[in-house]
Amino acid sequence: MDILEKLFGSTAKVKIIKLFLFNPDMAFDNSQTAERAKVSKGVARKEIDNLEKIGFLKTRFYTKEIRRQKNRSIETFRKRTNGWTLDPKFPYIEEIKSFLSNINPFKHKDIVDRISRAGKIQLLIISGIFIKNPDSRVDLLVVGDNLKQGQMDNIIGTIESEIGKEIRYAAFETSEFNYRHSMFDKLIRDILDYPHEKIINKLNL
């Protein structure tokens, strides 16, 4: 992200540009933008204001799903709120999208280092967004021992904030994966039979 930070002014701005650029049909309010980009609400609002001033973003009312704790249950309701979305009239959308799409912020080592914090990884496969194949079932397959799901979700969320898109991923304990593989599980076959890269392969697949 160092080069992009120098070009665009800050890592936060790059993340927010990617969020709106790669989700052009969606609207986000300030809190959603901050959460998705992994920045503070103050920083998010500052960058949104700057991007709105140059015509990259425009305001849009949309319906937001809100979840809150009520007694011992989770209550979900929908609320009409004001947010922002990419302005399709901005003249340099395609040029910026092409530029950012061609810069991969992650080397294999970066992905390995991050995912390895979630457990003892035996198999790590990248596909989809990481190899520019939109037809893949998942972007990431993680197989390991003693996987920490909460930590995995946090790691994936951080990667998503830097890419600007949601990541489709599947994670299995080694024993479950081996069973599914032996039973020709459709998801596993779809991942292994189509374009992908194995960046950890201790299972010798």
PDB file of C-alpha atoms in Angstrom:
ATOM      1  CA  MET A   1       0.000   0.000   0.000  1.00  0.00           C
ATOM      2  CA  ASP A   2       3.034   2.336   0.290  1.00  0.00           C
ATOM      3  CA  ILE A   3       3.017   3.443  -3.361  1.00  0.00           C
ATOM      4  CA  LEU A   4      -0.757   3.990  -3.327  1.00  0.00           C
ATOM      5  CA  GLU A   5      -0.511   5.957  -0.085  1.00  0.00           C
ATOM      6  CA  LYS A   6       2.017   8.308  -1.664  1.00  0.00           C
ATOM      7  CA  LEU A   7      -0.085   8.705  -4.812  1.00  0.00           C
ATOM      8  CA  PHE A   8      -3.466   9.168  -3.143  1.00  0.00           C
ATOM      9  CA  GLY A   9      -2.420  10.860   0.094  1.00  0.00           C
ATOM     10  CA  SER A  10      -3.263   8.217   2.685  1.00  0.00           C
ATOM     11  CA  THR A  11      -4.005   4.536   3.133  1.00  0.00           C
ATOM     12  CA  ALA A  12      -7.464   5.449   4.464  1.00  0.00           C
ATOM     13  CA  LYS A  13      -8.335   7.313   1.275  1.00  0.00           C
ATOM     14  CA  VAL A  14      -7.198   4.371  -0.872  1.00  0.00           C
ATOM     15  CA  LYS A  15      -9.372   1.971   1.141  1.00  0.00           C
ATOM     16  CA  ILE A  16     -12.432   4.213   0.900  1.00  0.00           C
ATOM     17  CA  ILE A  17     -11.943   4.822  -2.828  1.00  0.00           C
ATOM     18  CA  LYS A  18     -11.737   1.041  -3.368  1.00  0.00           C
ATOM     19  CA  LEU A  19     -14.816   0.403  -1.227  1.00  0.00           C
ATOM     20  CA  PHE A  20     -17.041   2.663  -3.322  1.00  0.00           C
ATOM     21  CA  LEU A  21     -15.315   1.940  -6.639  1.00  0.00           C
ATOM     22  CA  PHE A  22     -15.658  -1.845  -6.407  1.00  0.00           C
ATOM     23  CA  ASN A  23     -19.196  -1.702  -4.959  1.00  0.00           C
ATOM     24  CA  PRO A  24     -20.721   0.848  -7.351  1.00  0.00           C
ATOM     25  CA  ASP A  25     -24.350  -0.140  -6.775  1.00  0.00           C
ATOM     26  CA  MET A  26     -24.153   0.051  -2.999  1.00  0.00           C
ATOM     27  CA  ALA A  27     -24.491   2.952  -0.572  1.00  0.00           C
ATOM     28  CA  PHE A  28     -22.687   3.225   2.759  1.00  0.00           C
ATOM     29  CA  ASP A  29     -23.154   5.652   5.606  1.00  0.00           C
ATOM     30  CA  ASN A  30     -20.256   6.970   7.671  1.00  0.00           C
ATOM     31  CA  SER A  31     -20.251   4.162  10.240  1.00  0.00           C
ATOM     32  CA  GLN A  32     -20.417   1.433   7.562  1.00  0.00           C
ATOM     33  CA  THR A  33     -17.618   3.091   5.605  1.00  0.00           C
ATOM     34  CA  ALA A  34     -15.442   3.262   8.721  1.00  0.00           C
ATOM     35  CA  GLU A  35     -16.178  -0.370   9.593  1.00  0.00           C
ATOM     36  CA  ARG A  36     -15.555  -1.724   6.094  1.00  0.00           C
ATOM     37  CA  ALA A  37     -12.387   0.336   5.570  1.00  0.00           C
ATOM     38  CA  LYS A  38     -11.103  -0.299   9.112  1.00  0.00           C
ATOM     39  CA  VAL A  39     -10.615   3.393   9.872  1.00  0.00           C
ATOM     40  CA  SER A  40     -12.060   5.714  12.507  1.00  0.00           C
ATOM     41  CA  LYS A  41     -15.397   7.427  11.886  1.00  0.00           C
ATOM     42  CA  GLY A  42     -13.659  10.815  11.948  1.00  0.00           C
ATOM     43  CA  VAL A  43     -11.181   9.791   9.259  1.00  0.00           C
ATOM     44  CA  ALA A  44     -13.956   8.204   7.195  1.00  0.00           C
ATOM     45  CA  ARG A  45     -16.049  11.384   7.302  1.00  0.00           C
ATOM     46  CA  LYS A  46     -13.086  13.552   6.326  1.00  0.00           C
ATOM     47  CA  GLU A  47     -12.239  11.400   3.303  1.00  0.00           C
ATOM     48  CA  ILE A  48     -15.894  11.070   2.276  1.00  0.00           C
ATOM     49  CA  ASP A  49     -16.266  14.875   2.355  1.00  0.00           C
ATOM     50  CA  ASN A  50     -13.153  15.272   0.196  1.00  0.00           C
ATOM     51  CA  LEU A  51     -14.331  12.664  -2.323  1.00  0.00           C
ATOM     52  CA  GLU A  52     -17.790  14.218  -2.457  1.00  0.00           C
ATOM     53  CA  LYS A  53     -16.297  17.664  -3.174  1.00  0.00           C
ATOM     54  CA  ILE A  54     -14.475  16.384  -6.265  1.00  0.00           C
ATOM     55  CA  GLY A  55     -17.572  14.556  -7.532  1.00  0.00           C
ATOM     56  CA  PHE A  56     -16.362  11.010  -6.884  1.00  0.00           C
ATOM     57  CA  LEU A  57     -19.199  10.362  -4.397  1.00  0.00           C
ATOM     58  CA  LYS A  58     -22.774  11.583  -4.175  1.00  0.00           C
ATOM     59  CA  THR A  59     -25.341  11.342  -1.396  1.00  0.00           C
ATOM     60  CA  ARG A  60     -28.081   8.721  -1.609  1.00  0.00           C
ATOM     61  CA  PHE A  61     -30.913   7.627   0.654  1.00  0.00           C
ATOM     62  CA  TYR A  62     -31.060   3.880   1.175  1.00  0.00           C
ATOM     63  CA  THR A  63     -32.499   1.285   3.528  1.00  0.00           C
ATOM     64  CA  LYS A  64     -30.033   0.067   6.120  1.00  0.00           C
ATOM     65  CA  GLU A  65     -30.426  -3.134   8.114  1.00  0.00           C
ATOM     66  CA  ILE A  66     -29.730  -2.580  11.797  1.00  0.00           C
ATOM     67  CA  ARG A  67     -29.182  -5.304  14.395  1.00  0.00           C
ATOM     68  CA  ARG A  68     -29.301  -4.655  18.110  1.00  0.00           C
ATOM     69  CA  GLN A  69     -29.344  -6.666  21.293  1.00  0.00           C
ATOM     70  CA  LYS A  70     -32.707  -6.785  23.021  1.00  0.00           C
ATOM     71  CA  ASN A  71     -32.793  -8.796  26.233  1.00  0.00           C
ATOM     72  CA  ARG A  72     -31.222 -12.117  25.176  1.00  0.00           C
ATOM     73  CA  SER A  73     -32.097 -11.982  21.503  1.00  0.00           C
ATOM     74  CA  ILE A  74     -30.917 -10.050  18.456  1.00  0.00           C
ATOM     75  CA  GLU A  75     -33.505  -7.719  16.970  1.00  0.00           C
ATOM     76  CA  THR A  76     -33.233  -6.782  13.288  1.00  0.00           C
ATOM     77  CA  PHE A  77     -35.027  -3.862  11.678  1.00  0.00           C
ATOM     78  CA  ARG A  78     -34.634  -1.688   8.606  1.00  0.00           C
ATOM     79  CA  LYS A  79     -34.164   2.057   8.627  1.00  0.00           C
ATOM     80  CA  ARG A  80     -34.075   4.603   5.823  1.00  0.00           C
ATOM     81  CA  THR A  81     -30.859   6.586   6.123  1.00  0.00           C
ATOM     82  CA  ASN A  82     -28.603   8.929   4.195  1.00  0.00           C
ATOM     83  CA  GLY A  83     -25.300   7.648   2.839  1.00  0.00           C
ATOM     84  CA  TRP A  84     -23.002   7.926  -0.132  1.00  0.00           C
ATOM     85  CA  THR A  85     -22.450   6.012  -3.324  1.00  0.00           C
ATOM     86  CA  LEU A  86     -20.118   6.233  -6.311  1.00  0.00           C
ATOM     87  CA  ASP A  87     -21.191   8.960  -8.731  1.00  0.00           C
ATOM     88  CA  PRO A  88     -21.243   7.330 -12.200  1.00  0.00           C
ATOM     89  CA  LYS A  89     -20.742  10.765 -13.771  1.00  0.00           C
ATOM     90  CA  PHE A  90     -17.239  11.069 -12.318  1.00  0.00           C
ATOM     91  CA  PRO A  91     -15.063  11.259 -15.457  1.00  0.00           C
ATOM     92  CA  TYR A  92     -12.141   9.032 -14.430  1.00  0.00           C
ATOM     93  CA  ILE A  93     -13.895   5.997 -12.947  1.00  0.00           C
ATOM     94  CA  GLU A  94     -12.664   3.453 -15.490  1.00  0.00           C
ATOM     95  CA  GLU A  95      -9.095   4.755 -15.423  1.00  0.00           C
ATOM     96  CA  ILE A  96      -8.918   4.598 -11.618  1.00  0.00           C
ATOM     97  CA  LYS A  97     -10.591   1.179 -11.543  1.00  0.00           C
ATOM     98  CA  SER A  98      -8.152  -0.185 -14.127  1.00  0.00           C
ATOM     99  CA  PHE A  99      -5.189   1.242 -12.227  1.00  0.00           C
ATOM    100  CA  LEU A 100      -6.251  -0.094  -8.828  1.00  0.00           C
ATOM    101  CA  SER A 101      -7.310  -3.474 -10.246  1.00  0.00           C
ATOM    102  CA  ASN A 102      -3.865  -4.013 -11.713  1.00  0.00           C
ATOM    103  CA  ILE A 103      -2.091  -3.371  -8.425  1.00  0.00           C
ATOM    104  CA  ASN A 104      -2.255  -6.401  -6.157  1.00  0.00           C
ATOM    105  CA  PRO A 105      -1.668  -5.243  -2.558  1.00  0.00           C
ATOM    106  CA  PHE A 106      -0.798  -8.770  -1.445  1.00  0.00           C
ATOM    107  CA  LYS A 107       2.184 -10.972  -2.124  1.00  0.00           C
ATOM    108  CA  HIS A 108       1.859 -14.663  -1.290  1.00  0.00           C
ATOM    109  CA  LYS A 109       3.992 -14.183   1.808  1.00  0.00           C
ATOM    110  CA  ASP A 110       1.643 -11.468   3.080  1.00  0.00           C
ATOM    111  CA  ILE A 111      -1.369 -13.780   2.830  1.00  0.00           C
ATOM    112  CA  VAL A 112       0.499 -16.680   4.442  1.00  0.00           C
ATOM    113  CA  ASP A 113       1.733 -14.499   7.321  1.00  0.00           C
ATOM    114  CA  ARG A 114      -1.755 -13.210   8.052  1.00  0.00           C
ATOM    115  CA  ILE A 115      -3.732 -16.430   7.730  1.00  0.00           C
ATOM    116  CA  SER A 116      -1.133 -18.361   9.750  1.00  0.00           C
ATOM    117  CA  ARG A 117      -2.141 -16.373  12.827  1.00  0.00           C
ATOM    118  CA  ALA A 118      -5.467 -18.236  12.854  1.00  0.00           C
ATOM    119  CA  GLY A 119      -4.043 -21.732  13.360  1.00  0.00           C
ATOM    120  CA  LYS A 120      -1.678 -24.380  12.057  1.00  0.00           C
ATOM    121  CA  ILE A 121      -2.281 -24.113   8.319  1.00  0.00           C
ATOM    122  CA  GLN A 122      -1.986 -27.263   6.214  1.00  0.00           C
ATOM    123  CA  LEU A 123      -3.467 -26.005   2.948  1.00  0.00           C
ATOM    124  CA  LEU A 124      -3.982 -22.472   1.683  1.00  0.00           C
ATOM    125  CA  ILE A 125      -5.460 -21.920  -1.761  1.00  0.00           C
ATOM    126  CA  ILE A 126      -6.113 -18.584  -3.438  1.00  0.00           C
ATOM    127  CA  SER A 127      -8.526 -18.167  -6.302  1.00  0.00           C
ATOM    128  CA  GLY A 128     -11.196 -15.756  -7.479  1.00  0.00           C
ATOM    129  CA  ILE A 129     -10.335 -12.167  -6.697  1.00  0.00           C
ATOM    130  CA  PHE A 130      -6.679 -12.992  -6.010  1.00  0.00           C
ATOM    131  CA  ILE A 131      -6.097 -14.442  -9.494  1.00  0.00           C
ATOM    132  CA  LYS A 132      -8.720 -12.306 -11.292  1.00  0.00           C
ATOM    133  CA  ASN A 133     -11.090 -15.184 -11.931  1.00  0.00           C
ATOM    134  CA  PRO A 134     -14.641 -13.989 -11.105  1.00  0.00           C
ATOM    135  CA  ASP A 135     -16.146 -17.430 -11.788  1.00  0.00           C
ATOM    136  CA  SER A 136     -14.434 -19.126  -8.826  1.00  0.00           C
ATOM    137  CA  ARG A 137     -16.627 -20.510  -6.038  1.00  0.00           C
ATOM    138  CA  VAL A 138     -14.379 -18.979  -3.375  1.00  0.00           C
ATOM    139  CA  ASP A 139     -11.473 -16.556  -3.206  1.00  0.00           C
ATOM    140  CA  LEU A 140      -9.706 -18.341  -0.381  1.00  0.00           C
ATOM    141  CA  LEU A 141      -9.654 -21.894   0.985  1.00  0.00           C
ATOM    142  CA  VAL A 142      -8.052 -22.433   4.382  1.00  0.00           C
ATOM    143  CA  VAL A 143      -7.431 -25.873   5.874  1.00  0.00           C
ATOM    144  CA  GLY A 144      -5.679 -26.322   9.196  1.00  0.00           C
ATOM    145  CA  ASP A 145      -5.654 -27.514  12.771  1.00  0.00           C
ATOM    146  CA  ASN A 146      -7.090 -25.626  15.737  1.00  0.00           C
ATOM    147  CA  LEU A 147      -8.393 -22.818  13.553  1.00  0.00           C
ATOM    148  CA  LYS A 148      -9.582 -19.803  15.518  1.00  0.00           C
ATOM    149  CA  GLN A 149     -12.755 -18.657  13.742  1.00  0.00           C
ATOM    150  CA  GLY A 150     -12.924 -15.266  15.430  1.00  0.00           C
ATOM    151  CA  GLN A 151      -9.351 -14.464  14.509  1.00  0.00           C
ATOM    152  CA  MET A 152      -9.961 -15.746  10.978  1.00  0.00           C
ATOM    153  CA  ASP A 153     -12.929 -13.392  10.587  1.00  0.00           C
ATOM    154  CA  ASN A 154     -10.825 -10.449  11.789  1.00  0.00           C
ATOM    155  CA  ILE A 155      -8.013 -11.294   9.368  1.00  0.00           C
ATOM    156  CA  ILE A 156     -10.432 -11.631   6.463  1.00  0.00           C
ATOM    157  CA  GLY A 157     -12.076  -8.326   7.401  1.00  0.00           C
ATOM    158  CA  THR A 158      -8.707  -6.556   7.345  1.00  0.00           C
ATOM    159  CA  ILE A 159      -7.865  -8.017   3.930  1.00  0.00           C
ATOM    160  CA  GLU A 160     -11.300  -6.982   2.639  1.00  0.00           C
ATOM    161  CA  SER A 161     -10.665  -3.413   3.803  1.00  0.00           C
ATOM    162  CA  GLU A 162      -7.490  -3.276   1.718  1.00  0.00           C
ATOM    163  CA  ILE A 163      -8.987  -4.909  -1.368  1.00  0.00           C
ATOM    164  CA  GLY A 164     -12.296  -3.053  -1.267  1.00  0.00           C
ATOM    165  CA  LYS A 165     -14.437  -6.148  -1.842  1.00  0.00           C
ATOM    166  CA  GLU A 166     -15.941  -8.895   0.248  1.00  0.00           C
ATOM    167  CA  ILE A 167     -13.944 -12.132   0.185  1.00  0.00           C
ATOM    168  CA  ARG A 168     -15.677 -15.468  -0.273  1.00  0.00           C
ATOM    169  CA  TYR A 169     -13.776 -17.972   1.794  1.00  0.00           C
ATOM    170  CA  ALA A 170     -14.102 -21.475   3.202  1.00  0.00           C
ATOM    171  CA  ALA A 171     -12.232 -22.788   6.231  1.00  0.00           C
ATOM    172  CA  PHE A 172     -12.042 -26.401   7.406  1.00  0.00           C
ATOM    173  CA  GLU A 173     -10.246 -28.342  10.072  1.00  0.00           C
ATOM    174  CA  THR A 174      -7.886 -30.829   8.400  1.00  0.00           C
ATOM    175  CA  SER A 175      -9.927 -33.879   9.412  1.00  0.00           C
ATOM    176  CA  GLU A 176     -13.140 -32.428   7.982  1.00  0.00           C
ATOM    177  CA  PHE A 177     -11.424 -31.400   4.771  1.00  0.00           C
ATOM    178  CA  ASN A 178      -9.894 -34.852   4.293  1.00  0.00           C
ATOM    179  CA  TYR A 179     -13.313 -36.448   4.778  1.00  0.00           C
ATOM    180  CA  ARG A 180     -14.989 -34.059   2.324  1.00  0.00           C
ATOM    181  CA  HIS A 181     -12.188 -34.590  -0.188  1.00  0.00           C
ATOM    182  CA  SER A 182     -12.516 -38.374   0.049  1.00  0.00           C
ATOM    183  CA  MET A 183     -16.287 -38.090  -0.514  1.00  0.00           C
ATOM    184  CA  PHE A 184     -15.811 -35.876  -3.609  1.00  0.00           C
ATOM    185  CA  ASP A 185     -17.571 -32.958  -1.949  1.00  0.00           C
ATOM    186  CA  LYS A 186     -18.832 -30.598  -4.667  1.00  0.00           C
ATOM    187  CA  LEU A 187     -17.409 -27.408  -3.148  1.00  0.00           C
ATOM    188  CA  ILE A 188     -13.961 -28.975  -2.728  1.00  0.00           C
ATOM    189  CA  ARG A 189     -14.023 -30.379  -6.268  1.00  0.00           C
ATOM    190  CA  ASP A 190     -15.125 -27.025  -7.700  1.00  0.00           C
ATOM    191  CA  ILE A 191     -12.187 -25.323  -5.989  1.00  0.00           C
ATOM    192  CA  LEU A 192      -9.586 -27.912  -6.976  1.00  0.00           C
ATOM    193  CA  ASP A 193     -10.813 -28.496 -10.528  1.00  0.00           C
ATOM    194  CA  TYR A 194     -10.802 -24.837 -11.534  1.00  0.00           C
ATOM    195  CA  PRO A 195      -8.014 -22.224 -11.680  1.00  0.00           C
ATOM    196  CA  HIS A 196      -6.327 -21.692  -8.326  1.00  0.00           C
ATOM    197  CA  GLU A 197      -2.913 -21.393  -6.680  1.00  0.00           C
ATOM    198  CA  LYS A 198      -1.747 -23.457  -3.714  1.00  0.00           C
ATOM    199  CA  ILE A 199       0.496 -21.262  -1.594  1.00  0.00           C
ATOM    200  CA  ILE A 200       0.672 -23.750   1.307  1.00  0.00           C
ATOM    201  CA  ASN A 201       0.272 -27.425   0.463  1.00  0.00           C
ATOM    202  CA  LYS A 202       1.390 -29.642   3.342  1.00  0.00           C
ATOM    203  CA  LEU A 203      -1.314 -32.148   2.343  1.00  0.00           C
ATOM    204  CA  ASN A 204       0.496 -32.815  -0.937  1.00  0.00           C
ATOM    205  CA  LEU A 205      -2.637 -32.432  -3.052  1.00  0.00           C
TER     206      LEU A 205
END
